[in-house]
Tab-separated table of C-alpha atoms in Angstrom:
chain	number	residue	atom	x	y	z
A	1	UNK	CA	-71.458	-28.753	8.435
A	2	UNK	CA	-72.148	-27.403	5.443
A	3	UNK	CA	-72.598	-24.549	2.420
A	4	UNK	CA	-73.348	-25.760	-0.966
A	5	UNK	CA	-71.860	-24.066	-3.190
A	6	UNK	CA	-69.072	-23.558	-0.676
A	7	UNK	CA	-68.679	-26.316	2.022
A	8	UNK	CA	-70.829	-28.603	3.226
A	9	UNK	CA	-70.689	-30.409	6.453
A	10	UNK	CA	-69.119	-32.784	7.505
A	11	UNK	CA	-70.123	-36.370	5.892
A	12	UNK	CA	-73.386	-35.107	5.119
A	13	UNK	CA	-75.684	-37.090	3.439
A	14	UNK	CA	-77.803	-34.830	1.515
A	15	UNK	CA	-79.613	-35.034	-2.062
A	16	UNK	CA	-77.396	-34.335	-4.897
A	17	UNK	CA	-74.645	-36.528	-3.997
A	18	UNK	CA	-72.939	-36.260	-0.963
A	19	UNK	CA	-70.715	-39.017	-0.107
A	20	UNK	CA	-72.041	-40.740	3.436
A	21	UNK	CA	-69.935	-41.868	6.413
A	22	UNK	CA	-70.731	-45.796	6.103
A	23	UNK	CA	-67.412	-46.204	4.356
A	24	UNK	CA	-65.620	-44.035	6.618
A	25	UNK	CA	-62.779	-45.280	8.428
A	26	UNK	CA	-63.581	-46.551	11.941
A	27	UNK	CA	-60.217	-47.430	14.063
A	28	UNK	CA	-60.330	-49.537	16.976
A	29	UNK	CA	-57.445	-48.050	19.531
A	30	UNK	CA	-55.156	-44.604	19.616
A	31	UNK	CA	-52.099	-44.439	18.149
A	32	UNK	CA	-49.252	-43.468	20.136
A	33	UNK	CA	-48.748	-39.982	20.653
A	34	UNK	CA	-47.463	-37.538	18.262
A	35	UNK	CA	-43.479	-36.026	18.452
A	36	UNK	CA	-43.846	-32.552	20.715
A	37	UNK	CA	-40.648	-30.907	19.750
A	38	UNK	CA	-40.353	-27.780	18.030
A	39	UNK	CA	-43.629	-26.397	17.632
A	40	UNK	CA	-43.682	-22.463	18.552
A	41	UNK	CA	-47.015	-21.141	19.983
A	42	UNK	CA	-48.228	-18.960	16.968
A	43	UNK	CA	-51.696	-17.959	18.467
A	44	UNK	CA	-53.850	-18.636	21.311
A	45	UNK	CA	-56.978	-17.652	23.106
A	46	UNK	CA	-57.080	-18.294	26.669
A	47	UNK	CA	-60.620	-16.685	27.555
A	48	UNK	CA	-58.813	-15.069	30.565
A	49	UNK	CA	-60.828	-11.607	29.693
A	50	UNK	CA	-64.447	-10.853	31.244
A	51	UNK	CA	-65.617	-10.628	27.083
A	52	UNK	CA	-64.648	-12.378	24.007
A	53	UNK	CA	-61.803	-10.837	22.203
A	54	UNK	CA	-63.242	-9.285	18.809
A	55	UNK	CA	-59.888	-8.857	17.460
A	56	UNK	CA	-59.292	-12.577	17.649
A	57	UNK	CA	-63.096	-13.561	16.955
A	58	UNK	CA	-65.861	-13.056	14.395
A	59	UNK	CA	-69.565	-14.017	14.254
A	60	UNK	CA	-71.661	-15.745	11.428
A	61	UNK	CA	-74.983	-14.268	11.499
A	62	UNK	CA	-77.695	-16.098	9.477
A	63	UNK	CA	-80.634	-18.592	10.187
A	64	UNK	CA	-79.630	-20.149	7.181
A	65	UNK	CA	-78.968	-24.063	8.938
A	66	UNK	CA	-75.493	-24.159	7.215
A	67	UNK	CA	-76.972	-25.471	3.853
A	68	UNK	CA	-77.592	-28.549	5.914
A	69	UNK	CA	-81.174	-27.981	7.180
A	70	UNK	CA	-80.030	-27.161	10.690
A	71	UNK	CA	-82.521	-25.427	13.145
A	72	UNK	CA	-80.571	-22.866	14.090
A	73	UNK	CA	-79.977	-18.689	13.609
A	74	UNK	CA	-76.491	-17.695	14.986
A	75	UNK	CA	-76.435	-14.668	16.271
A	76	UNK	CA	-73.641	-12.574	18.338
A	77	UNK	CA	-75.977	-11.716	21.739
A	78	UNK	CA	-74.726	-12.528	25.111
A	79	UNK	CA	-77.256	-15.068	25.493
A	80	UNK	CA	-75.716	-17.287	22.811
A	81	UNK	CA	-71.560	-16.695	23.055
A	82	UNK	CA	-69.902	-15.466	26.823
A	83	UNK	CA	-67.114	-15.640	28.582
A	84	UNK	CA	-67.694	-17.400	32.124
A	85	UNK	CA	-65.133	-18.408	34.821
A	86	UNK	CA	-61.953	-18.620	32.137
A	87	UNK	CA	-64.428	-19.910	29.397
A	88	UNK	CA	-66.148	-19.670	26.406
A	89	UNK	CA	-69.225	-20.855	26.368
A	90	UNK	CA	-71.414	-21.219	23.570
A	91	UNK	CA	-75.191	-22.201	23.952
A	92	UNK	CA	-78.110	-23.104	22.494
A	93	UNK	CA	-81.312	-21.777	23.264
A	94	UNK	CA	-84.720	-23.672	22.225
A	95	UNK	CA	-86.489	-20.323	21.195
A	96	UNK	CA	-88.250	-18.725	17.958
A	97	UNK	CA	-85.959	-16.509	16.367
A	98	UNK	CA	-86.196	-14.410	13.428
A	99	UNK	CA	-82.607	-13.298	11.566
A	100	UNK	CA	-81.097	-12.906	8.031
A	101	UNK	CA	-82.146	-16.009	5.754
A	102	UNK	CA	-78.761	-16.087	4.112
A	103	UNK	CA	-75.122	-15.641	4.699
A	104	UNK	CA	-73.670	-12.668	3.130
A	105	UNK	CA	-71.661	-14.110	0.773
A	106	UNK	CA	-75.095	-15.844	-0.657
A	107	UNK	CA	-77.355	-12.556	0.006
A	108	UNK	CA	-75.097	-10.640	-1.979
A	109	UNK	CA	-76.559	-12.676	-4.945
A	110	UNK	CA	-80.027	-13.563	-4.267
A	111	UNK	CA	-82.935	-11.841	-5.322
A	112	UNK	CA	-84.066	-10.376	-1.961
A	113	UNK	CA	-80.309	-9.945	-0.199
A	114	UNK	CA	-82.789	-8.680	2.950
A	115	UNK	CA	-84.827	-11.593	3.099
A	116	UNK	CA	-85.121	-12.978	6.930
A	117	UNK	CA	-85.930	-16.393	8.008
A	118	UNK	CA	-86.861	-18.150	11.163
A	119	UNK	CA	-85.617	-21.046	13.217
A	120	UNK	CA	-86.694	-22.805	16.372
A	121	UNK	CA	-83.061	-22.079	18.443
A	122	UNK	CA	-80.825	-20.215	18.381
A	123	UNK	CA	-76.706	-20.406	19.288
A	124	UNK	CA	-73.070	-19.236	17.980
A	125	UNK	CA	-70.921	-19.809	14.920
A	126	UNK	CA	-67.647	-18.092	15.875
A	127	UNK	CA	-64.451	-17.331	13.208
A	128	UNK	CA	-61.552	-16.433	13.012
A	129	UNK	CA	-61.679	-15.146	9.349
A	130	UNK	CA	-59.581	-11.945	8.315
A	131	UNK	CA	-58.642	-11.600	11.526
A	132	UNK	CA	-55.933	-15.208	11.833
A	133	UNK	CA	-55.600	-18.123	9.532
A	134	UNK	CA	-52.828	-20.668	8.948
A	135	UNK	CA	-50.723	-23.169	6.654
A	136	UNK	CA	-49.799	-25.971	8.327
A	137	UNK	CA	-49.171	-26.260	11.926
A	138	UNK	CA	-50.725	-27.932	15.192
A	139	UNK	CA	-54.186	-27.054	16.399
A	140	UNK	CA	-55.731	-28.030	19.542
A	141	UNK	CA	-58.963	-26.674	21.428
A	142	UNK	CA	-60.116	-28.149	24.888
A	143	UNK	CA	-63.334	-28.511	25.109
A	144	UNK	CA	-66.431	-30.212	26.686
A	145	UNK	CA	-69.053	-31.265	24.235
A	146	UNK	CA	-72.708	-30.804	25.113
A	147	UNK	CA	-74.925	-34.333	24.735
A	148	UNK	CA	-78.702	-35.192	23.314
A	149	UNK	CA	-80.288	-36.125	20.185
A	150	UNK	CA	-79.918	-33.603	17.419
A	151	UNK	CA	-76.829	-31.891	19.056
A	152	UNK	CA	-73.984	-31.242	16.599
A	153	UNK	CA	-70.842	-29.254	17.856
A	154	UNK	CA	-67.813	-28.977	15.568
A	155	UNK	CA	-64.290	-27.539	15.644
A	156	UNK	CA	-63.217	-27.000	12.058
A	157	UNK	CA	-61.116	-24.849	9.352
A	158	UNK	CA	-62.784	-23.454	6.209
A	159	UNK	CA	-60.109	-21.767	3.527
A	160	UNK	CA	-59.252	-18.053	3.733
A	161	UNK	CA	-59.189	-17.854	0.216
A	162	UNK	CA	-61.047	-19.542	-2.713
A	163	UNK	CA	-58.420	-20.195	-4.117
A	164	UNK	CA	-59.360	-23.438	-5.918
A	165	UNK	CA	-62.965	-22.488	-6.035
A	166	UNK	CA	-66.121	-22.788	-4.234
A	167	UNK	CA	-66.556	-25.475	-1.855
A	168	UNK	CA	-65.134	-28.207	-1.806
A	169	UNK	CA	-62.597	-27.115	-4.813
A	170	UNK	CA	-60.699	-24.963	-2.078
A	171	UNK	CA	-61.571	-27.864	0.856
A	172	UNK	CA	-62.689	-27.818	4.476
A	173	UNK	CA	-60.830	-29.349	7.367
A	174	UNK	CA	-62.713	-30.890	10.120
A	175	UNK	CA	-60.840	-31.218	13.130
A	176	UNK	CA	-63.819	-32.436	15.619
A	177	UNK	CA	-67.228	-32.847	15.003
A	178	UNK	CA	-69.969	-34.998	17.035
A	179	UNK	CA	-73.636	-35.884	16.978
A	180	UNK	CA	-75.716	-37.353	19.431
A	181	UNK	CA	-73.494	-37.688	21.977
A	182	UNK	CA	-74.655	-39.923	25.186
A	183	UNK	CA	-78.215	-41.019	23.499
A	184	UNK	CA	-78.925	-44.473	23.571
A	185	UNK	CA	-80.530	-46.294	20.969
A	186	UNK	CA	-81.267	-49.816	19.655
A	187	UNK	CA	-80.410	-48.422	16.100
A	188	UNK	CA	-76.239	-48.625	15.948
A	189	UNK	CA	-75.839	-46.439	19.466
A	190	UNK	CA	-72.841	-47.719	21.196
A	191	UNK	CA	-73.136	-49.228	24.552
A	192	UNK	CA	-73.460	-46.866	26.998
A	193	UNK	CA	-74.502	-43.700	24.803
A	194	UNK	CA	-73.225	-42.027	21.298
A	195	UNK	CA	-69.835	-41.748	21.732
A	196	UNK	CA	-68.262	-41.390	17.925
A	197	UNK	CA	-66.080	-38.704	17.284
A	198	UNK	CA	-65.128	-37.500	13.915
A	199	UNK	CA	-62.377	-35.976	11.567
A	200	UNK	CA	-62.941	-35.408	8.082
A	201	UNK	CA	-61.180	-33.905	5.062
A	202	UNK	CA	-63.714	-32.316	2.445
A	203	UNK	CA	-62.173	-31.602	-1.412
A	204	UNK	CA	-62.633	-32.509	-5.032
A	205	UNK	CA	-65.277	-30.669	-7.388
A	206	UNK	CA	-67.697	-27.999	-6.539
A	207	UNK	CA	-70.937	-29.352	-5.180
A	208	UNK	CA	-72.550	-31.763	-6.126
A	209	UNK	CA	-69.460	-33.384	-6.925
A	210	UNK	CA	-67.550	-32.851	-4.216
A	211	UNK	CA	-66.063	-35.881	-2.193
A	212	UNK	CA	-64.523	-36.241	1.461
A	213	UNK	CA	-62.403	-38.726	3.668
A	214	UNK	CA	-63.456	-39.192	7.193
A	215	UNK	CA	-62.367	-41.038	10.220
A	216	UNK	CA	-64.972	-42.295	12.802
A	217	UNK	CA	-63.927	-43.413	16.355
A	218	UNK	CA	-65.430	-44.386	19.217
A	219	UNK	CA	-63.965	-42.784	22.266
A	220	UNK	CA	-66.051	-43.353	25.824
A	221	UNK	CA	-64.060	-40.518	27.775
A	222	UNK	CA	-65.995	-37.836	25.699
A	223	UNK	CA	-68.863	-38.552	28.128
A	224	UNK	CA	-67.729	-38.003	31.327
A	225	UNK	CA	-69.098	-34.261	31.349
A	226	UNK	CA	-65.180	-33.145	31.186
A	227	UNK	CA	-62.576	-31.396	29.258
A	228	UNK	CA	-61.087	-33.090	25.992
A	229	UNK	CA	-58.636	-31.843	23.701
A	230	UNK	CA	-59.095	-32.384	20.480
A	231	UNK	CA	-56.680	-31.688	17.865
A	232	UNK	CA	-54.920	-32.021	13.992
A	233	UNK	CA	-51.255	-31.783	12.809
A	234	UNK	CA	-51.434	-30.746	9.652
A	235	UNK	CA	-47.679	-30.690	7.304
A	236	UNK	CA	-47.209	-30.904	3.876
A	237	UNK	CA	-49.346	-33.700	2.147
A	238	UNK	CA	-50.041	-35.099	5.822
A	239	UNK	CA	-52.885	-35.007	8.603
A	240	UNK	CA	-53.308	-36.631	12.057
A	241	UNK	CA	-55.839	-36.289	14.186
A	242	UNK	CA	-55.823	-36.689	17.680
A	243	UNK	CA	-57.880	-36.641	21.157
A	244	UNK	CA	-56.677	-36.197	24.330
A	245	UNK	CA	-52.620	-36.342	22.483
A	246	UNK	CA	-53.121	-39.926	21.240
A	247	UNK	CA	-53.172	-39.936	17.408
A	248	UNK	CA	-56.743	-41.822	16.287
A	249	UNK	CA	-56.838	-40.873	12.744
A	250	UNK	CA	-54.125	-39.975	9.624
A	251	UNK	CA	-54.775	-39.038	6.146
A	252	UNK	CA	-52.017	-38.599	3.162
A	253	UNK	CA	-51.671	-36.559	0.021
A	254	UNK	CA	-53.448	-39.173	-2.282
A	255	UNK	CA	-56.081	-39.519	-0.049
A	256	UNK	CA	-57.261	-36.048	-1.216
A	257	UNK	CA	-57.956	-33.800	-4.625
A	258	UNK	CA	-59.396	-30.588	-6.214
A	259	UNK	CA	-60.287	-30.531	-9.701
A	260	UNK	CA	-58.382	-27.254	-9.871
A	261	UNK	CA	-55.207	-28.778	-9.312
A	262	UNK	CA	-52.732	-31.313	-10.379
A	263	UNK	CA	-50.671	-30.576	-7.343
A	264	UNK	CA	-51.036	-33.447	-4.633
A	265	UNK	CA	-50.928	-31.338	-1.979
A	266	UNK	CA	-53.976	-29.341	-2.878
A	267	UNK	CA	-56.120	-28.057	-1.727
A	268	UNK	CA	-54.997	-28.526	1.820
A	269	UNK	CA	-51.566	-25.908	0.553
A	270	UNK	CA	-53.039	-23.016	1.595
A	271	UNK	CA	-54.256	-20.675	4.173
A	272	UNK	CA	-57.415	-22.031	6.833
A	273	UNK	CA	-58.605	-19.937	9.127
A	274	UNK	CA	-60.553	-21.874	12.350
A	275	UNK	CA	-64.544	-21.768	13.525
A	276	UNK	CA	-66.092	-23.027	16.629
A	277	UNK	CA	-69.951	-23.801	16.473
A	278	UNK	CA	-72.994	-25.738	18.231
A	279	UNK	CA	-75.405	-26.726	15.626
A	280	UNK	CA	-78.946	-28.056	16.595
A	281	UNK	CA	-80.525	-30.326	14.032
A	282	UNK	CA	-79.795	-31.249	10.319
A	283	UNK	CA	-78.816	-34.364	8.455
A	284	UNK	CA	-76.137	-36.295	10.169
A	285	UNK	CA	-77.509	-35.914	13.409
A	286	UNK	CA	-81.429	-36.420	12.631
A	287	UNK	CA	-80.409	-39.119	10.485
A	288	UNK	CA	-78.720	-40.988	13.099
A	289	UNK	CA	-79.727	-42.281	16.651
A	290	UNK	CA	-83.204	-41.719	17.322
A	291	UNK	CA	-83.915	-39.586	14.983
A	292	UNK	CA	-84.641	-35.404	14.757
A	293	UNK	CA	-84.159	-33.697	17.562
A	294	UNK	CA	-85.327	-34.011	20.860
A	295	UNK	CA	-86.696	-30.556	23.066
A	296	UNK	CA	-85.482	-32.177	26.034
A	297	UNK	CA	-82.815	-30.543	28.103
A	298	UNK	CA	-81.916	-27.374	26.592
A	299	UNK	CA	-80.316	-25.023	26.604
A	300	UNK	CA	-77.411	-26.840	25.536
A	301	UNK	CA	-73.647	-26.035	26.138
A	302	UNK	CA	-70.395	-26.751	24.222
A	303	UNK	CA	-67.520	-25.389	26.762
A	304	UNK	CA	-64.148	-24.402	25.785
A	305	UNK	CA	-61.263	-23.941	27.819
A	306	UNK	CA	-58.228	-22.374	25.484
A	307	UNK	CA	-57.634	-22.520	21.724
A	308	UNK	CA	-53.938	-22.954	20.783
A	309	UNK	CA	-51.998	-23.044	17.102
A	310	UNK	CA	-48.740	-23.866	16.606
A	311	UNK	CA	-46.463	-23.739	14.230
A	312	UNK	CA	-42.953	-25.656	13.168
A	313	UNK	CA	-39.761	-23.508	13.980
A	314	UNK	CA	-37.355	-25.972	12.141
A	315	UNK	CA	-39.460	-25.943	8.868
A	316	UNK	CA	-42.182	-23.648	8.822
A	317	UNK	CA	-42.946	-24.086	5.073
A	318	UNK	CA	-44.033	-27.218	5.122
A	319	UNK	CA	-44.627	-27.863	8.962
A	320	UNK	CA	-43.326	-31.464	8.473
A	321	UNK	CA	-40.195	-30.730	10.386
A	322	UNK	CA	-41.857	-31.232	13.798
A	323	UNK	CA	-43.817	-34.348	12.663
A	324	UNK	CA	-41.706	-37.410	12.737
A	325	UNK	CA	-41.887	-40.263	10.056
A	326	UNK	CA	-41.946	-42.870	12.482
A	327	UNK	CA	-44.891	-41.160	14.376
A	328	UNK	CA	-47.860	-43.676	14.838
């Protein structure tokens, strides 16, 4: 995803700079799975309620496309973000939709702050900012990811404050994101359908010059029309991701940098709070597969089951306690 002058998605590849995914990592099997003890629930939504919690959730409302030409306006209705049978459900509609043209934290700026804009769908950005956010700990979300060209649904952390600047001087932490899932092309589609899974660290200078790490990895599973978990571990100067438990990606202070800072462990030192979305359209999915976005099949639906964070009781200030050395 992404906001210039803020964050940009994932391994975007858009004009001004943006580093692309083709020399992303790309690992061939899981690693084993990560050390369990001594992580202490620290928040969770379970979607047992008949509505979603506000006090645990927050909407983006814009038809902005996330600074990455998506085709979307979030919105807050019903139609978009519900609870159903134990569930969130988030869903994108193919329909015209008129909304703000600009997040607030651009409006505030521009020369019409009122300005609207319109998009061809419509679905849900939900956050967690000022209401939770986190340093360090273990975050996993079970979901089941929607499929079809120009589908893009993402599980990620933005900071809670700038602290290092605007994006990606303050970095972004992508736990899960996903484009194209199931289509089948003759134009790099694995066999059997889209089936690449990401995680990505964003951080260095503000944009343009802003820089990432990312980890692609081919997992079948994610289309069986089920429930996946997908998660990071996040200590002190130390990521892993992981799906389903199994570690398939790591990253390592050194691997990562802010201008702002001489400190190795920044950006990633400070507070991130978490956002679910469903994007439809923009540049890494209509760049890959077949191309755009297809009309075919909507609406669309990314499912999820609970949202959990946990946090090290041994050694809380650097969460490292509860990952061990030897962990592969």
């Amino acid at each position: 995803m992404k906001e210039t002058t803020m964050r940009i998605p994932l391994s975007l590849v858009l004009a001004g700079g943006l580093a692309t995914l083709s020399a992303c990592d790309r690992p061939a099997v899981l690693g084993e799975t990560p050390a369990q003890d001594g992580w202490e629930l620290a928040w969770s939504d379970e979607f047992d309620g008949t509505a979603i919690d506000r006090a645990k959730w927050d909407f983006d409302i814009d038809c902005w496309g996330g600074g990455n030409n998506e085709q979307q306006c979030y919105t807050d209705r019903a139609e978009n973000a519900s609870i159903v049978d134990g569930k969130l459900v988030i869903t994108a509609r193919k329909e015209d939709f008129t909304g703000p043209a600009l997040p607030p934290y651009l409006a505030a700026d521009a020369e019409d702050p009122d300005a609207t804009a319109s998009q061809p769908f419509t679905s849900a950005r939900m956050v967690t900012r000022g209401k939770a956010a986190w340093k360090y700990g273990k975050i996993e979300v079970r979901a089941k990811l929607p499929q079809g060209q120009g589908t893009w649904p993402a599980i990620w952390m933005m900071p809670e404050d700038q602290v290092y600047g605007r994006w990606a001087q303050s970095g972004e932490i992508d736990i899960m994101e996903a484009v194209n899932l199931g289509v089948e092309c003759d134009n790099g589609c694995e066999e059997g359908g889209e089936n690449t899974i990401l995680g990505t660290l964003h951080f260095g200078g503000g944009w343009p010059d802003n820089d990432l790490a990312s980890t692609e990895f081919n997992y079948p599973p994610v289309l069986d029309d089920g429930f996946h978990t997908f998660g990071v571990i996040w200590s002190e100067g130390r990521f892993i991701w992981t799906v389903d438990g199994r570690k398939f990606a790591e990253k390592k202070a050194g691997d990562w940098y802010t201008t702002e800072s001489e400190d190795p462990n920044a950006p990633f030192d400070q507070r991130f709070h978490l956002i679910l979305n469903l994007a439809i359209g923009g540049g890494l999915p209509e760049e890959r597969a077949l191309g755009g976005v297809s009309p075919d099949g909507f609406p669309k639906q990314m499912e999820i089951d609970w949202v959990r964070v946990w946090q090290c009781g041994p050694d809380p200030a650097t969460g490292s306690g509860c990952v061990l050395e030897g962990d592969q």
